[in-house]
Amino acid sequence: DVKVTQSSRYLVKRTGEKVFLECVQDMDHENMFWYRQDPGLGLRLIYFSYDVKMKEKGDIPEGYSVSREKKERFSLILESASTNQTSMYLCASSTNNRAEAFFGQGTRLTVV
Amino acid sequence: QKEVEQNSGPLSVPEGAIASLNCTYSDRGSQSFFWYRQYSGKSPELIMFIYSNGDKEDGRFTAQLNKASQYVSLLIRDSQPSDSATYLCAVRGGSARQLTFGSGTQLTVLP
């Protein structure tokens, strides 16, 4: 079974802090994604990566950056957390051969 | 206009009935279509995918795709209370690696 693991289930951070969300997948998938999910807005793509050190902006990249130094790990960075970044963050991975994405358990981030 | 549209619901059906969930998409070049189920507080899990026009059945679930109408649906037969969840439609465009999601339809199956 594909396993996508996010480092934290719940996080509470203060406004202005630098926040790191980590995601690891164990199936050698080429593609990794970060989404955020908010009520009424569905899942929105923040960034994705199709290879080590490669990244592409999604629909809402402002205020975020990402890092992929190893194939299995994809990090989302909030450079200076703000209250409007309070959300559920979901990491996912997929292969190039099969398009379906497999999700981690999610990180519920609260910025106070 | 959103790229992937779903009725937000909520949709309520009695136990044992057929639940019908609908999704439309705007990109005619879309190649792959997915249905995810998401329980409250949990992450989405894949339940069906379909690539070709027509119907695809898996147990109590049937996915239907009509590319000419840019329409994909999910039927759940013999609905159970455990099917109560939000159902997300996702679409992959022709050359894209990422999925675009609808905002989801909340389904409640009443005992």
CSV table of C-alpha atoms in Angstrom, one decimal:
chain,number,residue,atom,x,y,z
A,1,ASP,CA,0.0,0.0,0.0
A,2,VAL,CA,1.1,3.5,-0.7
A,3,LYS,CA,1.9,5.4,2.4
A,4,VAL,CA,2.1,9.2,2.6
A,5,THR,CA,3.0,10.5,6.0
A,6,GLN,CA,2.8,14.1,7.2
A,7,SER,CA,4.9,15.0,10.1
A,8,SER,CA,2.2,16.6,12.3
A,9,ARG,CA,-1.5,16.0,12.7
A,10,TYR,CA,-2.1,19.3,14.5
A,11,LEU,CA,0.0,22.4,14.8
A,12,VAL,CA,-0.5,25.8,16.5
A,13,LYS,CA,1.8,28.6,15.5
A,14,ARG,CA,2.0,32.3,16.1
A,15,THR,CA,1.7,35.0,13.5
A,16,GLY,CA,5.0,35.8,11.9
A,17,GLU,CA,6.6,32.4,12.7
A,18,LYS,CA,8.3,30.4,10.0
A,19,VAL,CA,6.5,27.1,9.7
A,20,PHE,CA,7.6,23.8,8.1
A,21,LEU,CA,5.3,21.1,7.1
A,22,GLU,CA,6.9,17.8,6.1
A,23,CYS,CA,5.7,15.0,3.9
A,24,VAL,CA,7.3,11.7,3.1
A,25,GLN,CA,6.1,9.0,0.7
A,26,ASP,CA,7.4,5.5,0.5
A,27,MET,CA,6.4,4.4,-3.0
A,28,ASP,CA,9.0,6.1,-5.2
A,29,HIS,CA,6.4,8.4,-6.7
A,30,GLU,CA,7.7,11.1,-9.1
A,31,ASN,CA,5.1,13.7,-8.2
A,32,MET,CA,4.3,15.3,-4.9
A,33,PHE,CA,1.7,17.9,-4.1
A,34,TRP,CA,0.6,20.3,-1.4
A,35,TYR,CA,-3.1,21.3,-1.1
A,36,ARG,CA,-5.0,23.3,1.4
A,37,GLN,CA,-8.6,22.6,2.2
A,38,ASP,CA,-11.0,25.2,3.5
A,39,PRO,CA,-14.8,24.9,4.0
A,40,GLY,CA,-16.7,25.8,0.8
A,41,LEU,CA,-13.5,26.2,-1.2
A,42,GLY,CA,-12.5,22.5,-1.7
A,43,LEU,CA,-8.9,21.5,-2.2
A,44,ARG,CA,-6.7,24.1,-3.7
A,45,LEU,CA,-3.2,23.4,-5.1
A,46,ILE,CA,-0.4,25.4,-3.5
A,47,TYR,CA,2.7,23.8,-5.1
A,48,PHE,CA,3.7,20.6,-6.7
A,49,SER,CA,6.9,18.9,-7.7
A,50,TYR,CA,7.6,16.4,-10.5
A,51,ASP,CA,11.2,15.7,-9.7
A,52,VAL,CA,13.9,16.3,-7.1
A,53,LYS,CA,14.7,20.1,-6.9
A,54,MET,CA,11.8,20.9,-9.3
A,55,LYS,CA,8.7,22.8,-8.3
A,56,GLU,CA,5.7,24.3,-10.0
A,57,LYS,CA,3.3,26.9,-8.6
A,58,GLY,CA,-0.3,25.8,-8.2
A,59,ASP,CA,-3.3,28.0,-7.8
A,60,ILE,CA,-2.5,29.8,-4.5
A,61,PRO,CA,1.3,29.9,-4.0
A,62,GLU,CA,1.5,33.3,-2.4
A,63,GLY,CA,3.0,33.2,1.1
A,64,TYR,CA,4.3,29.7,0.6
A,65,SER,CA,7.5,28.0,-0.6
A,66,VAL,CA,8.5,24.4,-1.0
A,67,SER,CA,11.6,22.2,-1.0
A,68,ARG,CA,12.3,18.8,-2.5
A,69,GLU,CA,15.8,17.7,-1.9
A,70,LYS,CA,15.0,14.0,-1.9
A,71,LYS,CA,12.5,12.1,-4.0
A,72,GLU,CA,10.6,10.8,-1.1
A,73,ARG,CA,10.3,14.1,0.8
A,74,PHE,CA,8.4,17.3,0.0
A,75,SER,CA,8.3,20.2,2.5
A,76,LEU,CA,5.9,23.2,2.6
A,77,ILE,CA,7.2,26.4,4.2
A,78,LEU,CA,5.2,29.3,5.4
A,79,GLU,CA,7.7,32.0,5.5
A,80,SER,CA,5.8,34.3,7.9
A,81,ALA,CA,2.6,32.6,9.1
A,82,SER,CA,-0.6,34.7,9.0
A,83,THR,CA,-4.0,34.0,10.4
A,84,ASN,CA,-5.4,33.5,6.9
A,85,GLN,CA,-3.2,30.5,6.5
A,86,THR,CA,-5.1,28.6,9.2
A,87,SER,CA,-6.3,25.6,7.3
A,88,MET,CA,-6.1,21.9,6.7
A,89,TYR,CA,-2.9,21.1,4.7
A,90,LEU,CA,-2.9,17.9,2.6
A,91,CYS,CA,0.1,16.3,1.0
A,92,ALA,CA,-0.3,13.9,-1.9
A,93,SER,CA,1.8,11.9,-4.3
A,94,SER,CA,1.4,10.1,-7.6
A,95,THR,CA,3.3,8.4,-10.4
A,96,ASN,CA,3.5,9.5,-14.0
A,97,ASN,CA,2.0,6.2,-15.1
A,98,ARG,CA,-1.1,6.4,-12.9
A,99,ALA,CA,-2.7,9.7,-12.3
A,100,GLU,CA,-4.5,9.1,-9.1
A,101,ALA,CA,-3.1,10.9,-6.1
A,102,PHE,CA,-2.7,9.3,-2.7
A,103,PHE,CA,-3.1,11.6,0.4
A,104,GLY,CA,-1.4,11.9,3.7
A,105,GLN,CA,-3.5,12.2,6.9
A,106,GLY,CA,-3.5,16.0,6.8
A,107,THR,CA,-2.1,18.7,9.1
A,108,ARG,CA,-4.5,21.0,10.7
A,109,LEU,CA,-2.6,24.3,11.2
A,110,THR,CA,-3.9,27.0,13.4
A,111,VAL,CA,-2.1,30.4,13.3
A,112,VAL,CA,-2.9,32.6,16.3
B,1,GLN,CA,-16.0,29.7,-13.9
B,2,LYS,CA,-14.7,26.9,-11.7
B,3,GLU,CA,-12.9,24.2,-13.7
B,4,VAL,CA,-14.6,21.4,-11.8
B,5,GLU,CA,-18.1,21.9,-10.5
B,6,GLN,CA,-20.1,19.8,-8.1
B,7,ASN,CA,-23.4,20.4,-6.3
B,8,SER,CA,-22.4,21.1,-2.8
B,9,GLY,CA,-25.5,19.5,-1.3
B,10,PRO,CA,-26.1,18.4,1.3
B,11,LEU,CA,-27.7,15.4,-0.4
B,12,SER,CA,-29.7,13.1,1.8
B,13,VAL,CA,-30.9,9.6,0.8
B,14,PRO,CA,-32.5,6.8,2.8
B,15,GLU,CA,-30.6,3.7,3.5
B,16,GLY,CA,-30.8,1.2,0.7
B,17,ALA,CA,-31.5,3.9,-2.0
B,18,ILE,CA,-29.3,4.9,-4.9
B,19,ALA,CA,-27.2,8.0,-4.3
B,20,SER,CA,-26.3,10.0,-7.5
B,21,LEU,CA,-23.4,12.5,-7.4
B,22,ASN,CA,-22.7,14.7,-10.4
B,23,CYS,CA,-19.7,16.6,-11.6
B,24,THR,CA,-19.0,18.8,-14.7
B,25,TYR,CA,-15.6,20.0,-15.9
B,26,SER,CA,-14.5,22.7,-18.3
B,27,ASP,CA,-11.3,21.4,-19.9
B,28,ARG,CA,-12.2,19.3,-23.0
B,29,GLY,CA,-8.7,17.9,-23.0
B,30,SER,CA,-9.2,16.2,-19.6
B,31,GLN,CA,-8.1,12.6,-19.7
B,32,SER,CA,-8.6,11.1,-16.2
B,33,PHE,CA,-11.4,11.3,-13.7
B,34,PHE,CA,-11.5,10.3,-10.1
B,35,TRP,CA,-13.9,10.1,-7.2
B,36,TYR,CA,-12.6,10.5,-3.7
B,37,ARG,CA,-14.5,10.0,-0.4
B,38,GLN,CA,-13.6,12.1,2.6
B,39,TYR,CA,-15.0,11.4,6.0
B,40,SER,CA,-15.1,14.4,8.4
B,41,GLY,CA,-11.7,15.2,9.8
B,42,LYS,CA,-10.0,12.7,7.5
B,43,SER,CA,-8.1,12.9,4.3
B,44,PRO,CA,-9.5,12.0,0.9
B,45,GLU,CA,-9.4,8.4,-0.2
B,46,LEU,CA,-9.7,7.2,-3.8
B,47,ILE,CA,-12.7,5.1,-4.5
B,48,MET,CA,-13.1,5.1,-8.3
B,49,PHE,CA,-11.3,6.2,-11.4
B,50,ILE,CA,-12.5,6.2,-15.0
B,51,TYR,CA,-10.7,7.1,-18.2
B,52,SER,CA,-13.1,6.1,-21.0
B,53,ASN,CA,-16.6,7.0,-21.9
B,54,GLY,CA,-19.3,4.8,-20.4
B,55,ASP,CA,-19.8,3.1,-17.1
B,56,LYS,CA,-17.3,1.5,-14.8
B,57,GLU,CA,-18.6,-0.7,-11.9
B,58,ASP,CA,-16.8,-1.6,-8.7
B,59,GLY,CA,-19.0,-3.3,-6.1
B,60,ARG,CA,-21.8,-0.9,-5.1
B,61,PHE,CA,-20.1,2.0,-6.9
B,62,THR,CA,-20.6,2.9,-10.6
B,63,ALA,CA,-18.7,5.8,-12.3
B,64,GLN,CA,-20.1,7.2,-15.5
B,65,LEU,CA,-18.3,9.4,-18.0
B,66,ASN,CA,-19.6,11.4,-20.9
B,67,LYS,CA,-16.7,13.4,-22.4
B,68,ALA,CA,-19.0,15.0,-25.1
B,69,SER,CA,-21.1,16.5,-22.3
B,70,GLN,CA,-18.1,17.0,-20.0
B,71,TYR,CA,-19.9,15.2,-17.3
B,72,VAL,CA,-18.9,12.5,-14.8
B,73,SER,CA,-21.1,10.9,-12.1
B,74,LEU,CA,-20.9,8.5,-9.3
B,75,LEU,CA,-23.8,6.2,-8.4
B,76,ILE,CA,-23.8,4.4,-5.0
B,77,ARG,CA,-26.3,1.5,-4.9
B,78,ASP,CA,-27.8,0.2,-1.7
B,79,SER,CA,-26.5,3.2,0.2
B,80,GLN,CA,-25.4,2.6,3.8
B,81,PRO,CA,-25.0,5.0,6.7
B,82,SER,CA,-21.3,4.4,6.5
B,83,ASP,CA,-21.4,6.0,3.0
B,84,SER,CA,-22.1,9.3,4.7
B,85,ALA,CA,-19.2,11.5,3.7
B,86,THR,CA,-18.1,14.3,1.3
B,87,TYR,CA,-17.5,13.0,-2.2
B,88,LEU,CA,-14.9,14.9,-4.2
B,89,CYS,CA,-14.7,14.8,-8.0
B,90,ALA,CA,-11.1,15.3,-9.4
B,91,VAL,CA,-10.0,15.7,-13.0
B,92,ARG,CA,-6.6,15.6,-14.6
B,93,GLY,CA,-6.1,17.7,-17.7
B,94,GLY,CA,-4.4,16.4,-20.9
B,95,SER,CA,-0.7,17.1,-20.1
B,96,ALA,CA,-1.0,18.0,-16.4
B,97,ARG,CA,0.4,16.0,-13.5
B,98,GLN,CA,-1.9,17.5,-10.9
B,99,LEU,CA,-5.5,16.9,-10.2
B,100,THR,CA,-8.1,19.7,-10.1
B,101,PHE,CA,-10.8,19.1,-7.5
B,102,GLY,CA,-14.4,20.1,-7.2
B,103,SER,CA,-15.6,21.5,-3.9
B,104,GLY,CA,-17.3,18.3,-3.0
B,105,THR,CA,-20.8,17.0,-2.3
B,106,GLN,CA,-21.8,16.2,1.2
B,107,LEU,CA,-23.9,12.9,1.3
B,108,THR,CA,-25.9,11.8,4.3
B,109,VAL,CA,-27.5,8.3,4.3
B,110,LEU,CA,-30.4,8.2,6.7
B,111,PRO,CA,-30.9,4.9,8.6
